[in-house]
PDB file of C-alpha atoms in Angstrom:
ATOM      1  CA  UNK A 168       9.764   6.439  29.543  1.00 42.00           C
ATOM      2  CA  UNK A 169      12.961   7.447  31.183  1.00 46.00           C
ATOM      3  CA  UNK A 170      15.075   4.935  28.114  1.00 52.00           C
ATOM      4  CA  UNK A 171      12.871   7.062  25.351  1.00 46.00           C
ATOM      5  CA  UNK A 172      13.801  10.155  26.956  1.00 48.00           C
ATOM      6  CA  UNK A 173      17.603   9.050  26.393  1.00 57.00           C
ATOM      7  CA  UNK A 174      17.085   8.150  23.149  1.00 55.00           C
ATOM      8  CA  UNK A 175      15.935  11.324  22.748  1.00 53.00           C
ATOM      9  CA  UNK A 176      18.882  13.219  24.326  1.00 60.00           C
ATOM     10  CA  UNK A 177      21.359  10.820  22.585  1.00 62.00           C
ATOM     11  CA  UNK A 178      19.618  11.712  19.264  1.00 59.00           C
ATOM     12  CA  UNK A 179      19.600  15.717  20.003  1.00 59.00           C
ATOM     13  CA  UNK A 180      23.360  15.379  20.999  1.00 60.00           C
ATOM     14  CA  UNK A 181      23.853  13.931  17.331  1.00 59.00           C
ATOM     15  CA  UNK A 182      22.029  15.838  15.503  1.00 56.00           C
ATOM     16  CA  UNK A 183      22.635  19.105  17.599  1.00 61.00           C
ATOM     17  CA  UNK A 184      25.471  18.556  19.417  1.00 62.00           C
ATOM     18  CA  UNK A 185      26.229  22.600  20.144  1.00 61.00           C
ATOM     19  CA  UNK A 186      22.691  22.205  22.302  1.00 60.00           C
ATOM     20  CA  UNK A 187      22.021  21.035  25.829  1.00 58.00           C
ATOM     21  CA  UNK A 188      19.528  18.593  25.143  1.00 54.00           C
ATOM     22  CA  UNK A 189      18.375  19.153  28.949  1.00 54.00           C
ATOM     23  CA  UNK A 190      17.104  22.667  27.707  1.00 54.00           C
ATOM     24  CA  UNK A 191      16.027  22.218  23.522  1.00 52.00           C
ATOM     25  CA  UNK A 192      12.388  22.188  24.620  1.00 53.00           C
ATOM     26  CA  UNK A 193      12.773  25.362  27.006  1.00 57.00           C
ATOM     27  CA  UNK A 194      14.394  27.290  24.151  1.00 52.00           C
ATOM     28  CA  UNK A 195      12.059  29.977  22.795  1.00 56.00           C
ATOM     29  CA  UNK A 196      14.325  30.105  19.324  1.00 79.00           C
ATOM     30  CA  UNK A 197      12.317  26.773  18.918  1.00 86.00           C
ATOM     31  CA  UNK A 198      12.111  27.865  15.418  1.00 90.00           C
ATOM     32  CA  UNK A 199      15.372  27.940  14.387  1.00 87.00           C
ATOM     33  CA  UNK A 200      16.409  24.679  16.148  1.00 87.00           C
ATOM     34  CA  UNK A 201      14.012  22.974  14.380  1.00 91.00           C
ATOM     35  CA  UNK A 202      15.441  24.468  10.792  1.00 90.00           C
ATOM     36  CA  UNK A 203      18.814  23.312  11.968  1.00 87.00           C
ATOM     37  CA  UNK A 204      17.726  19.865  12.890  1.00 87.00           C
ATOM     38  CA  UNK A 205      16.328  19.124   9.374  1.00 88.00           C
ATOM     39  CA  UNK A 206      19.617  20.939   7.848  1.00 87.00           C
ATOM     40  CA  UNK A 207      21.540  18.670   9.699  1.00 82.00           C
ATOM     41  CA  UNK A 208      19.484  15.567   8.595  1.00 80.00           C
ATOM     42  CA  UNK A 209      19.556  16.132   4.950  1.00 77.00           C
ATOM     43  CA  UNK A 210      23.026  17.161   5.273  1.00 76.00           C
ATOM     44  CA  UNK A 211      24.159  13.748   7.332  1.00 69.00           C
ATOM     45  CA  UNK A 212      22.320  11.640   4.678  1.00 64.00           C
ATOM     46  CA  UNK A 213      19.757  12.751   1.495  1.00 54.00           C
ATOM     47  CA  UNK A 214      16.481  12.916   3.349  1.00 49.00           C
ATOM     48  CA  UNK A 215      13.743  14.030   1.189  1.00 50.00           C
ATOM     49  CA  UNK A 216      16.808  15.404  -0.893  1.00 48.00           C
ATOM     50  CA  UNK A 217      13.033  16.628  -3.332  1.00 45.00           C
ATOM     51  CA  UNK A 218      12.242  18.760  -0.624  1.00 51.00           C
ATOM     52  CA  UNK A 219      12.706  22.332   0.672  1.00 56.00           C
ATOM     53  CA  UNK A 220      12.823  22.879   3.951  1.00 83.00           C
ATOM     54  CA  UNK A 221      10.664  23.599   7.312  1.00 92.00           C
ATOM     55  CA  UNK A 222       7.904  26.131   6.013  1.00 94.00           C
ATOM     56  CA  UNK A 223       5.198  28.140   8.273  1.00 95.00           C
ATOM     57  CA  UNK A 224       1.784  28.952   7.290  1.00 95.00           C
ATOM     58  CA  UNK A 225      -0.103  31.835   9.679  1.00 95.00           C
ATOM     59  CA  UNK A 226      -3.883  31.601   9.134  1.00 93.00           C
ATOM     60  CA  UNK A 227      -5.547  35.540   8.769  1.00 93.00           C
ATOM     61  CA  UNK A 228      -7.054  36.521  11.965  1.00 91.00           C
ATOM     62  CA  UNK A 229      -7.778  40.180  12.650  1.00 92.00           C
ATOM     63  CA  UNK A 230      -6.910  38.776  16.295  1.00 92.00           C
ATOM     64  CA  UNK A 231      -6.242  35.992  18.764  1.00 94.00           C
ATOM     65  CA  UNK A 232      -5.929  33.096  19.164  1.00 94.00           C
ATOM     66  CA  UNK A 233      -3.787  32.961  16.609  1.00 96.00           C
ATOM     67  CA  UNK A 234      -3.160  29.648  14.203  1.00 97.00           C
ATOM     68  CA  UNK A 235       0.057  28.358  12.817  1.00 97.00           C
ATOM     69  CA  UNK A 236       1.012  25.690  10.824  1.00 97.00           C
ATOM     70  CA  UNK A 237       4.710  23.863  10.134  1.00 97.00           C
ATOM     71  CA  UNK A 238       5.327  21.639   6.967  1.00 95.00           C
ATOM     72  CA  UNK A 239       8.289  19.632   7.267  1.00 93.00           C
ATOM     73  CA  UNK A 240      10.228  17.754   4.687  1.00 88.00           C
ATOM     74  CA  UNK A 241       8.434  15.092   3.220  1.00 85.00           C
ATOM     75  CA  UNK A 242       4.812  16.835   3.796  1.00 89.00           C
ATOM     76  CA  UNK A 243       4.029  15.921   7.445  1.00 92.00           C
ATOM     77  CA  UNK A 244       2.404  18.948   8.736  1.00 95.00           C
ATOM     78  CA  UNK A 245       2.058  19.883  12.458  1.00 96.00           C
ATOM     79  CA  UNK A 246       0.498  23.142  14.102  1.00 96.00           C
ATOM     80  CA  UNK A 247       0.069  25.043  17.419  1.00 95.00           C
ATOM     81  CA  UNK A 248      -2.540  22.970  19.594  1.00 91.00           C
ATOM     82  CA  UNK A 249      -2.315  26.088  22.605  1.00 91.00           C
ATOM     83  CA  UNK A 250      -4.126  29.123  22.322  1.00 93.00           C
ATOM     84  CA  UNK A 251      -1.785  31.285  21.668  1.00 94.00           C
ATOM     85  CA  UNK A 252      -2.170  35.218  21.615  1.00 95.00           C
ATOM     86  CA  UNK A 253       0.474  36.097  19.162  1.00 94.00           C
ATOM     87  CA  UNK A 254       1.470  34.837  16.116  1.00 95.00           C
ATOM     88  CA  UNK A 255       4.804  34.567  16.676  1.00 93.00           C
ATOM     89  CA  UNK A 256       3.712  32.655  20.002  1.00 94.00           C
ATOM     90  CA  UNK A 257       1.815  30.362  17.513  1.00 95.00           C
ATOM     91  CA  UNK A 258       4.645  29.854  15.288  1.00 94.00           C
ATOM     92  CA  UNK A 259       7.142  28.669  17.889  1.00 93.00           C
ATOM     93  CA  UNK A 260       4.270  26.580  19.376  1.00 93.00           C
ATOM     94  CA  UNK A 261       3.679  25.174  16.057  1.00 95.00           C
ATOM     95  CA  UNK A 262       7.811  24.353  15.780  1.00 94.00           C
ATOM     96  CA  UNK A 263       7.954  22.957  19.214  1.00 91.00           C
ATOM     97  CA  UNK A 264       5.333  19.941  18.314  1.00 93.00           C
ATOM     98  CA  UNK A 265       7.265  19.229  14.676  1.00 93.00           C
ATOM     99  CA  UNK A 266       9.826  19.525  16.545  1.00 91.00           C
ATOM    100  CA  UNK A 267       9.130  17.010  19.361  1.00 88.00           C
ATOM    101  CA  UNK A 268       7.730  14.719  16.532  1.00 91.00           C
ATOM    102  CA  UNK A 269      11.208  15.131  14.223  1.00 90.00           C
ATOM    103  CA  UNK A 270      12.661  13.628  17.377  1.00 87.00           C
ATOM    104  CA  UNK A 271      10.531  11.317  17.673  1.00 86.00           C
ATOM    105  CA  UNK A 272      10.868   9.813  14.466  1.00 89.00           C
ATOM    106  CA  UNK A 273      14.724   8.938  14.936  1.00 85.00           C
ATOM    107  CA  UNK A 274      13.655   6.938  17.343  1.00 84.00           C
ATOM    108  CA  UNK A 275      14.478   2.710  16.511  1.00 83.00           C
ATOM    109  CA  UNK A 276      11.058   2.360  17.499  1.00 83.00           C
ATOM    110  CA  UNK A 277      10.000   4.656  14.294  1.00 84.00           C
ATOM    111  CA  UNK A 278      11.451   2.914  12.031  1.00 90.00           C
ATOM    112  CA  UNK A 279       9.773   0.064  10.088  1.00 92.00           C
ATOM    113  CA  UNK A 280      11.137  -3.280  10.698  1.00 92.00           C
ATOM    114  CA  UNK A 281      10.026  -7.174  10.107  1.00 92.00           C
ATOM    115  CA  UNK A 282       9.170  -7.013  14.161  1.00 91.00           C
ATOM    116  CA  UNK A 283       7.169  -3.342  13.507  1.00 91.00           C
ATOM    117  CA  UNK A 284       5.073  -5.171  10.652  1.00 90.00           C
ATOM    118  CA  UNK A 285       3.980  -8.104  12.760  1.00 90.00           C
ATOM    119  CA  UNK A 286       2.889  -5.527  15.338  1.00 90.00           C
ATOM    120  CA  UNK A 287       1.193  -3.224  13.284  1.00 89.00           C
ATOM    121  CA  UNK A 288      -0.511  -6.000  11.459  1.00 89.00           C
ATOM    122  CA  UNK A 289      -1.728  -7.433  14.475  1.00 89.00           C
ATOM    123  CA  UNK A 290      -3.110  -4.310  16.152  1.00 90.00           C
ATOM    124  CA  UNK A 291      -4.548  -3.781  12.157  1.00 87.00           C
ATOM    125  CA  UNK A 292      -6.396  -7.398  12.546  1.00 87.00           C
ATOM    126  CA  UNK A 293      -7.151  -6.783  16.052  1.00 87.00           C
ATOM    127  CA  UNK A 294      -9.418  -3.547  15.068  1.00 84.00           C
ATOM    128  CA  UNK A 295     -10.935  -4.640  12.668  1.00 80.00           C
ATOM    129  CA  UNK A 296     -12.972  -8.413  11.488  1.00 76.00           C
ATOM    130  CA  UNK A 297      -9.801  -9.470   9.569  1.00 74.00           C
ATOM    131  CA  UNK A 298      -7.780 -12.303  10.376  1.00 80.00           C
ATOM    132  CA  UNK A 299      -3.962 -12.994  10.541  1.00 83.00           C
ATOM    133  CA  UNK A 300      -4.390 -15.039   7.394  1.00 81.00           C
ATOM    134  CA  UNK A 301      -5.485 -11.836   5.312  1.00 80.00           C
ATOM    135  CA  UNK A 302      -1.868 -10.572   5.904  1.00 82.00           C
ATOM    136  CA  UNK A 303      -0.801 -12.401   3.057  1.00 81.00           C
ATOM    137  CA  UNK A 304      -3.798 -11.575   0.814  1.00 81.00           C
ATOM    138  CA  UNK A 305      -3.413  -8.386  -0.879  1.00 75.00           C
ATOM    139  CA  UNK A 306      -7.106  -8.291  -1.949  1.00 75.00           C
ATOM    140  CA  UNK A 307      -7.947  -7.455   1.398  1.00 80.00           C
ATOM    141  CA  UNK A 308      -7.197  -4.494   3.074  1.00 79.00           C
ATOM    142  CA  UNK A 309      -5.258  -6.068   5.249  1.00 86.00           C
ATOM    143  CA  UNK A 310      -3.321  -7.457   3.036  1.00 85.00           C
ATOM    144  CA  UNK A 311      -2.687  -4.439   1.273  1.00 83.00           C
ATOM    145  CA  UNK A 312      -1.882  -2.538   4.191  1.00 85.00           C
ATOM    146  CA  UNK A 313       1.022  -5.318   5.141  1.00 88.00           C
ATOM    147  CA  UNK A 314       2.096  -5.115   1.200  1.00 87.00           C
ATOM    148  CA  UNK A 315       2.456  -1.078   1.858  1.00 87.00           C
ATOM    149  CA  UNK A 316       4.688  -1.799   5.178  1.00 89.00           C
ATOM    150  CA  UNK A 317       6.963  -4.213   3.364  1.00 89.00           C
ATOM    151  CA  UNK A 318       7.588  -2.051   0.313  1.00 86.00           C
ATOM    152  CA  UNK A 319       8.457   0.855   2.566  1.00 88.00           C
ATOM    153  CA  UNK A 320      10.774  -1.920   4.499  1.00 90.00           C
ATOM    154  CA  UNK A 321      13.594   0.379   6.816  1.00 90.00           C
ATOM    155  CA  UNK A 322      11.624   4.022   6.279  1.00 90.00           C
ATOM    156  CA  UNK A 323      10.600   6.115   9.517  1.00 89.00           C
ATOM    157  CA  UNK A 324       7.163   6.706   9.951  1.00 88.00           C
ATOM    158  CA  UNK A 325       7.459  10.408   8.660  1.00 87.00           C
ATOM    159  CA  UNK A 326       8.502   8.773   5.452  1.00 87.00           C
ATOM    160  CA  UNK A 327       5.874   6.629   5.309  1.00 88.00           C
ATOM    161  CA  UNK A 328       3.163   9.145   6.415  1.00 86.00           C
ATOM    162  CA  UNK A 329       3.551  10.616   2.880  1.00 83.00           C
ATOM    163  CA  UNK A 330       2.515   7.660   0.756  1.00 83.00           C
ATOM    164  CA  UNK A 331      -0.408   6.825   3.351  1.00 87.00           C
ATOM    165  CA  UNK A 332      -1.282  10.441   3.217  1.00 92.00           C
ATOM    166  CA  UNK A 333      -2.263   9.806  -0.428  1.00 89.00           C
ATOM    167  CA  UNK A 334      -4.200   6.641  -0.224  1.00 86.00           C
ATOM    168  CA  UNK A 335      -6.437   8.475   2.606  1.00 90.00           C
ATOM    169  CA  UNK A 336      -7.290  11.369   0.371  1.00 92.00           C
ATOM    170  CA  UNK A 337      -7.770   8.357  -2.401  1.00 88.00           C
ATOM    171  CA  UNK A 338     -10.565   6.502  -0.295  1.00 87.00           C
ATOM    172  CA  UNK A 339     -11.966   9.987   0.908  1.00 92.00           C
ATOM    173  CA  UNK A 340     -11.999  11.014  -2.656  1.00 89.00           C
ATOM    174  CA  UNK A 341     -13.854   7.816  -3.599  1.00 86.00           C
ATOM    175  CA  UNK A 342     -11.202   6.921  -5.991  1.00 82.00           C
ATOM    176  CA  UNK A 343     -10.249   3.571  -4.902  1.00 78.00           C
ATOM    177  CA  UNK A 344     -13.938   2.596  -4.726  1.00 79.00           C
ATOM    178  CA  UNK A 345     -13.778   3.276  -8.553  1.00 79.00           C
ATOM    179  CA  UNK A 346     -10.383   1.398  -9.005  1.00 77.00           C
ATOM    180  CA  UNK A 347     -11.557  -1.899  -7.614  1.00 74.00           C
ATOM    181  CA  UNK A 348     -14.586  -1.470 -10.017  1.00 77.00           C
ATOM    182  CA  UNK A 349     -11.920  -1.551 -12.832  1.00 78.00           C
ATOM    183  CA  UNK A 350     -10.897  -5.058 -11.358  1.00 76.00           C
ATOM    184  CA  UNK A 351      -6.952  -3.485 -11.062  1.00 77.00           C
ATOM    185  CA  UNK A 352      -5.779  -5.138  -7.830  1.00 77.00           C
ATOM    186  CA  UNK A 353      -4.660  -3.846  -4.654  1.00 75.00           C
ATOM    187  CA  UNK A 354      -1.008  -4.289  -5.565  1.00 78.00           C
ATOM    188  CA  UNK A 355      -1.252  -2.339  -8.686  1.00 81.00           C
ATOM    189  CA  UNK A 356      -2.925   0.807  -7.290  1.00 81.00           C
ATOM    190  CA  UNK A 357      -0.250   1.081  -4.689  1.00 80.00           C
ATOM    191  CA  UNK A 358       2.469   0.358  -7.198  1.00 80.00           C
ATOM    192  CA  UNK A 359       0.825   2.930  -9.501  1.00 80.00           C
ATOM    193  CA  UNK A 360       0.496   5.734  -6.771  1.00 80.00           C
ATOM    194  CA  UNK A 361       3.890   5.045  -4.791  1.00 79.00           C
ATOM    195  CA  UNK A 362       5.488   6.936  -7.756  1.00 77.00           C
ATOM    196  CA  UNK A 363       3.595   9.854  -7.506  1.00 76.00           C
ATOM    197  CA  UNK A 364       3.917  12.344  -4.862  1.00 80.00           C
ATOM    198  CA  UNK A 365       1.360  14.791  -3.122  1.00 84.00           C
ATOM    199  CA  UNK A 366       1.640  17.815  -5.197  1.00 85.00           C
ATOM    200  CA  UNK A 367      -0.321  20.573  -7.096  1.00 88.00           C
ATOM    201  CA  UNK A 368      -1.005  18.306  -9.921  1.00 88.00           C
ATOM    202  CA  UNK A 369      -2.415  15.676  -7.680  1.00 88.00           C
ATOM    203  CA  UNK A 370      -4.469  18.185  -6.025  1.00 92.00           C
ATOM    204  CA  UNK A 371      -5.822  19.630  -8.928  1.00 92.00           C
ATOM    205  CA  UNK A 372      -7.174  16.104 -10.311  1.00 90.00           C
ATOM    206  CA  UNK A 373      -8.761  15.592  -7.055  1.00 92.00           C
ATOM    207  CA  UNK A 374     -10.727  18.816  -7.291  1.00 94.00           C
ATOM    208  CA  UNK A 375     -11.888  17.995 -10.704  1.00 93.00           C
ATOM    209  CA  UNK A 376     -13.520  15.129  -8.461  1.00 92.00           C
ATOM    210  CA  UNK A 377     -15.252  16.837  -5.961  1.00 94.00           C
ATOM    211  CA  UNK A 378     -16.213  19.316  -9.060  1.00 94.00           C
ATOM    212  CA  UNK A 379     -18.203  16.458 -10.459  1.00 92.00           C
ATOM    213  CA  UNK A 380     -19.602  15.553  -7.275  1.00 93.00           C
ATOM    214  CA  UNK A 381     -20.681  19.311  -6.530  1.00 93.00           C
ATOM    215  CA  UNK A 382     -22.880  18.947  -9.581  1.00 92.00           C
ATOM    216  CA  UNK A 383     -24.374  15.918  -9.340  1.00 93.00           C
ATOM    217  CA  UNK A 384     -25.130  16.695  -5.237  1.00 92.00           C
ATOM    218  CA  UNK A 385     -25.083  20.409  -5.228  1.00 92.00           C
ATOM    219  CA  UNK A 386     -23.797  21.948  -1.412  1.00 93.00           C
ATOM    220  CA  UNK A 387     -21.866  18.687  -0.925  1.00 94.00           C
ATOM    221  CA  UNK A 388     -18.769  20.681  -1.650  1.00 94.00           C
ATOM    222  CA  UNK A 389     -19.540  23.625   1.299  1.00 93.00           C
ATOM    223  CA  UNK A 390     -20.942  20.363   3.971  1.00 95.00           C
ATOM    224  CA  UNK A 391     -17.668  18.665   3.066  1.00 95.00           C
ATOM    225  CA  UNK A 392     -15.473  21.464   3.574  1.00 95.00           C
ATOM    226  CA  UNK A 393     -16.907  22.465   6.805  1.00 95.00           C
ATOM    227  CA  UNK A 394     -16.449  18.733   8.295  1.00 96.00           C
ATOM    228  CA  UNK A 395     -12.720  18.841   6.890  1.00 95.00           C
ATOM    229  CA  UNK A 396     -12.303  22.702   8.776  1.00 96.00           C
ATOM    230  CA  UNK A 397     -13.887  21.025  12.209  1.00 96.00           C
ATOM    231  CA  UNK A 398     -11.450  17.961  12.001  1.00 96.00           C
ATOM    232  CA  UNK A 399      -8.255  20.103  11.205  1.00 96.00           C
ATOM    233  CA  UNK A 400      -9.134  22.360  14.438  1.00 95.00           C
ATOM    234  CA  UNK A 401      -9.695  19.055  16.219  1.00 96.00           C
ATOM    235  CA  UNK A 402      -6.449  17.175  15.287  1.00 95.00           C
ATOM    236  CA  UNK A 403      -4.614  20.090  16.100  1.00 96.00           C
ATOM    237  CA  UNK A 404      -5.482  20.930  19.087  1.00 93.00           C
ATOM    238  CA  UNK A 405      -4.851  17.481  20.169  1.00 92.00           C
ATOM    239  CA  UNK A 406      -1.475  17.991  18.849  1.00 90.00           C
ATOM    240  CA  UNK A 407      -1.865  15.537  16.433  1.00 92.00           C
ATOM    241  CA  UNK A 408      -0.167  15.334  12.565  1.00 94.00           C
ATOM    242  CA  UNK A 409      -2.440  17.271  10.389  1.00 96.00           C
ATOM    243  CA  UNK A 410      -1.596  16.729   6.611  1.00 95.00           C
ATOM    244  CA  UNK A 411      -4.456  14.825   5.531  1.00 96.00           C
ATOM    245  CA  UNK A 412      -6.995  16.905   7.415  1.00 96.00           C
ATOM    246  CA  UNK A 413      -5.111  19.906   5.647  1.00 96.00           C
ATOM    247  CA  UNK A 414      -4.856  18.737   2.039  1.00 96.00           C
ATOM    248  CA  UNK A 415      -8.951  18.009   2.138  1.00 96.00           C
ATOM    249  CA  UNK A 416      -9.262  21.842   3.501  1.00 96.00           C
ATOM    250  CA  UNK A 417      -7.203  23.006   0.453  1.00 95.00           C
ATOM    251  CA  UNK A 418      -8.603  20.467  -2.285  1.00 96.00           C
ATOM    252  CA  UNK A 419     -12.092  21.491  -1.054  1.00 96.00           C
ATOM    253  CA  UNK A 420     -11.273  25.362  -1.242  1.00 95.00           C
ATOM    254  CA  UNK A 421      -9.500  24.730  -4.785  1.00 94.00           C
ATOM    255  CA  UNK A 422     -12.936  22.975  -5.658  1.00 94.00           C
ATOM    256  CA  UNK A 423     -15.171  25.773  -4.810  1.00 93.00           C
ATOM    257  CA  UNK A 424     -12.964  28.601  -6.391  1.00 92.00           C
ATOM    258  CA  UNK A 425     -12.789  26.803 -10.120  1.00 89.00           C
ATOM    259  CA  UNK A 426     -15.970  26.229  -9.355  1.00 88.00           C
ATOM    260  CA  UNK A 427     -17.283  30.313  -8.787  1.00 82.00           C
ATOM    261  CA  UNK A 428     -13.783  31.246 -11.411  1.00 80.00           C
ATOM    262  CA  UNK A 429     -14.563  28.556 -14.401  1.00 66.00           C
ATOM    263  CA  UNK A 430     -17.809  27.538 -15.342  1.00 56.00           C
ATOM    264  CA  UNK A 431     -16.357  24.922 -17.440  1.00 58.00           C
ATOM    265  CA  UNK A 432     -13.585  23.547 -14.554  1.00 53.00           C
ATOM    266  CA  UNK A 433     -14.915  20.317 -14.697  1.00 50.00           C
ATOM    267  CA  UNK A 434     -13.343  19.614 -18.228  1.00 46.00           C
ATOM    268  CA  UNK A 435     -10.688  17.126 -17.635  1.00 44.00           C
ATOM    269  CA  UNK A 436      -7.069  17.933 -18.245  1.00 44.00           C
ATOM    270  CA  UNK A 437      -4.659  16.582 -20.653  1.00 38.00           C
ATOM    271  CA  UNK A 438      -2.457  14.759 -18.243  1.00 39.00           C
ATOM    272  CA  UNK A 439      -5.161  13.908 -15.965  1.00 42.00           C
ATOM    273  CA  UNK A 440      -4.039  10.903 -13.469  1.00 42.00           C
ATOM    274  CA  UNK A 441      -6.704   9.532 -14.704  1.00 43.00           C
ATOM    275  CA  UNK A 442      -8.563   6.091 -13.978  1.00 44.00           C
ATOM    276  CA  UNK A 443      -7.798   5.044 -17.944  1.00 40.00           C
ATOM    277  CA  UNK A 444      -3.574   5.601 -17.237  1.00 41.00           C
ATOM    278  CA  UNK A 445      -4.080   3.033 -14.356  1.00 45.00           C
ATOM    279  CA  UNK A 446      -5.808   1.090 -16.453  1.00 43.00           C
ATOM    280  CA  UNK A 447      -2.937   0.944 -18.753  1.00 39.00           C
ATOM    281  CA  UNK A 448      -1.063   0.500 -16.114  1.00 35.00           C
ATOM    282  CA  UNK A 449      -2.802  -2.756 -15.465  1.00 35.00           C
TER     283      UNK A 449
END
């Protein structure tokens, strides 16, 4: 503990050196230290060069407690976890955990390496009725999940969190289910989606999803939406990163509103990512 919190210190002295890293967490202009650490990142080397930069989200409340959310470069999303009786209490709450975490993740220890993939891959065989020997299988999910760490060889887990961020939503979504009934491998679907990035698009395909579903199992939309609401509130108040539990809350809510705006949403798009391009793809 006491060599991680000197990694920590040695890493705020880089990246803010004008800041006594002895008081960064006591600071209440949280929120603009945590802007100039990402400045400073993308400005030492091109870090999500895509990107913009920190963004807040305040949830309406005609009171407290208040919510908050932080995006980060990249996607990874954090929020408040205290109850917090102001929303500008909320919003520096919210910046102190992405900030803690944007520490964090300069860590060595963040960072995937040869020794970080045997660990994870154990821990990953450990949980699960895989064995070691799946690692180098890439039909099994084991194997797929060691292919994902190698081709992301020497990212931080931030960077990473983006690309497994997508494969979650993917297997919530049921859309891998339907992939491996195409017979397109493991390989190919992550090769396929590792050029594609979380974004409105994306979204809006996976909507046209859960439209489908809605009408073939009416009210699954409104029980799926309330699980994904109870499992945000949940992850953040354990301080943990929220993105996936947040992109479900929004695909769900962009669902329901083509749903009660278009009577006809569920006619596919043009330039649908569709399960046919993948098949080309294959």
């Amino acid at each position: 503990m006491d060599r991680t919190l000197e990694s920590l210190r040695d890493i705020i002295a880089q990246v803010l050196p004008h800041r006594d890293p002895a008081l960064v967490f006591k600071d209440l202009n949280v929120v603009s230290m945590l802007q100039e650490f990402w400045e400073s990142k993308q400005q030492q080397r091109a870090s999500f060069p895509s990107e913009g930069l920190v963004v807040y989200e305040s949830l309406p409340s005609p009171g407290p407690p208040f919510v908050s959310y932080v995006t980060l470069p990249g996607g990874s999303c954090f929020g408040n976890f205290q109850c917090c009786l102001s929303r500008a209490e909320a919003r520096r709450d919210a910046a102190k955990v992405a900030l803690i975490n944007s520490l964090f993740n300069e860590l060595p220890s963040r960072r995937i390496t040869k020794e970080f993939i045997m660990e994870s891959v154990q821990e990953a065989v450990a949980s699960t009725s895989g064995t070691l020997d799946d690692a180098d299988d890439p039909s099994t999910s084991i194997g797929a999940y060691h292919y994902m760490l190698e081709s992301n060889m020497g990212k931080t887990m931030l960077e990473f969190q983006e690309l497994m961020t997508i494969f979650q939503l993917l297997h919530w979504n049921g859309s891998l289910k339907a992939l491996r009934e195409t017979k397109c491998s493991r390989q190919e679907v992550i090769s396929y989606y590792s050029q594609y990035s979380l974004d409105e698009k994306m979204r809006s395909h996976m909507a046209l999803d859960w439209i489908t579903k809605e009408r073939e199992s009416p009210g699954i939309l409104s029980q799926e939406l309330r699980m994904a609401l109870r499992e945000l509130e949940e992850a953040r108040k354990a301080g943990q990163e929220l993105r996936f539990y947040k992109e479900k809350k929004e695909i769900l809510s962009l669902a329901l509103t083509q749903i009660y705006s278009d009577p006809d949403a569920s006619s596919p798009s043009d330039d649908q990512l569709s399960l046919t391009a993948l098949c080309g793809y294959h």
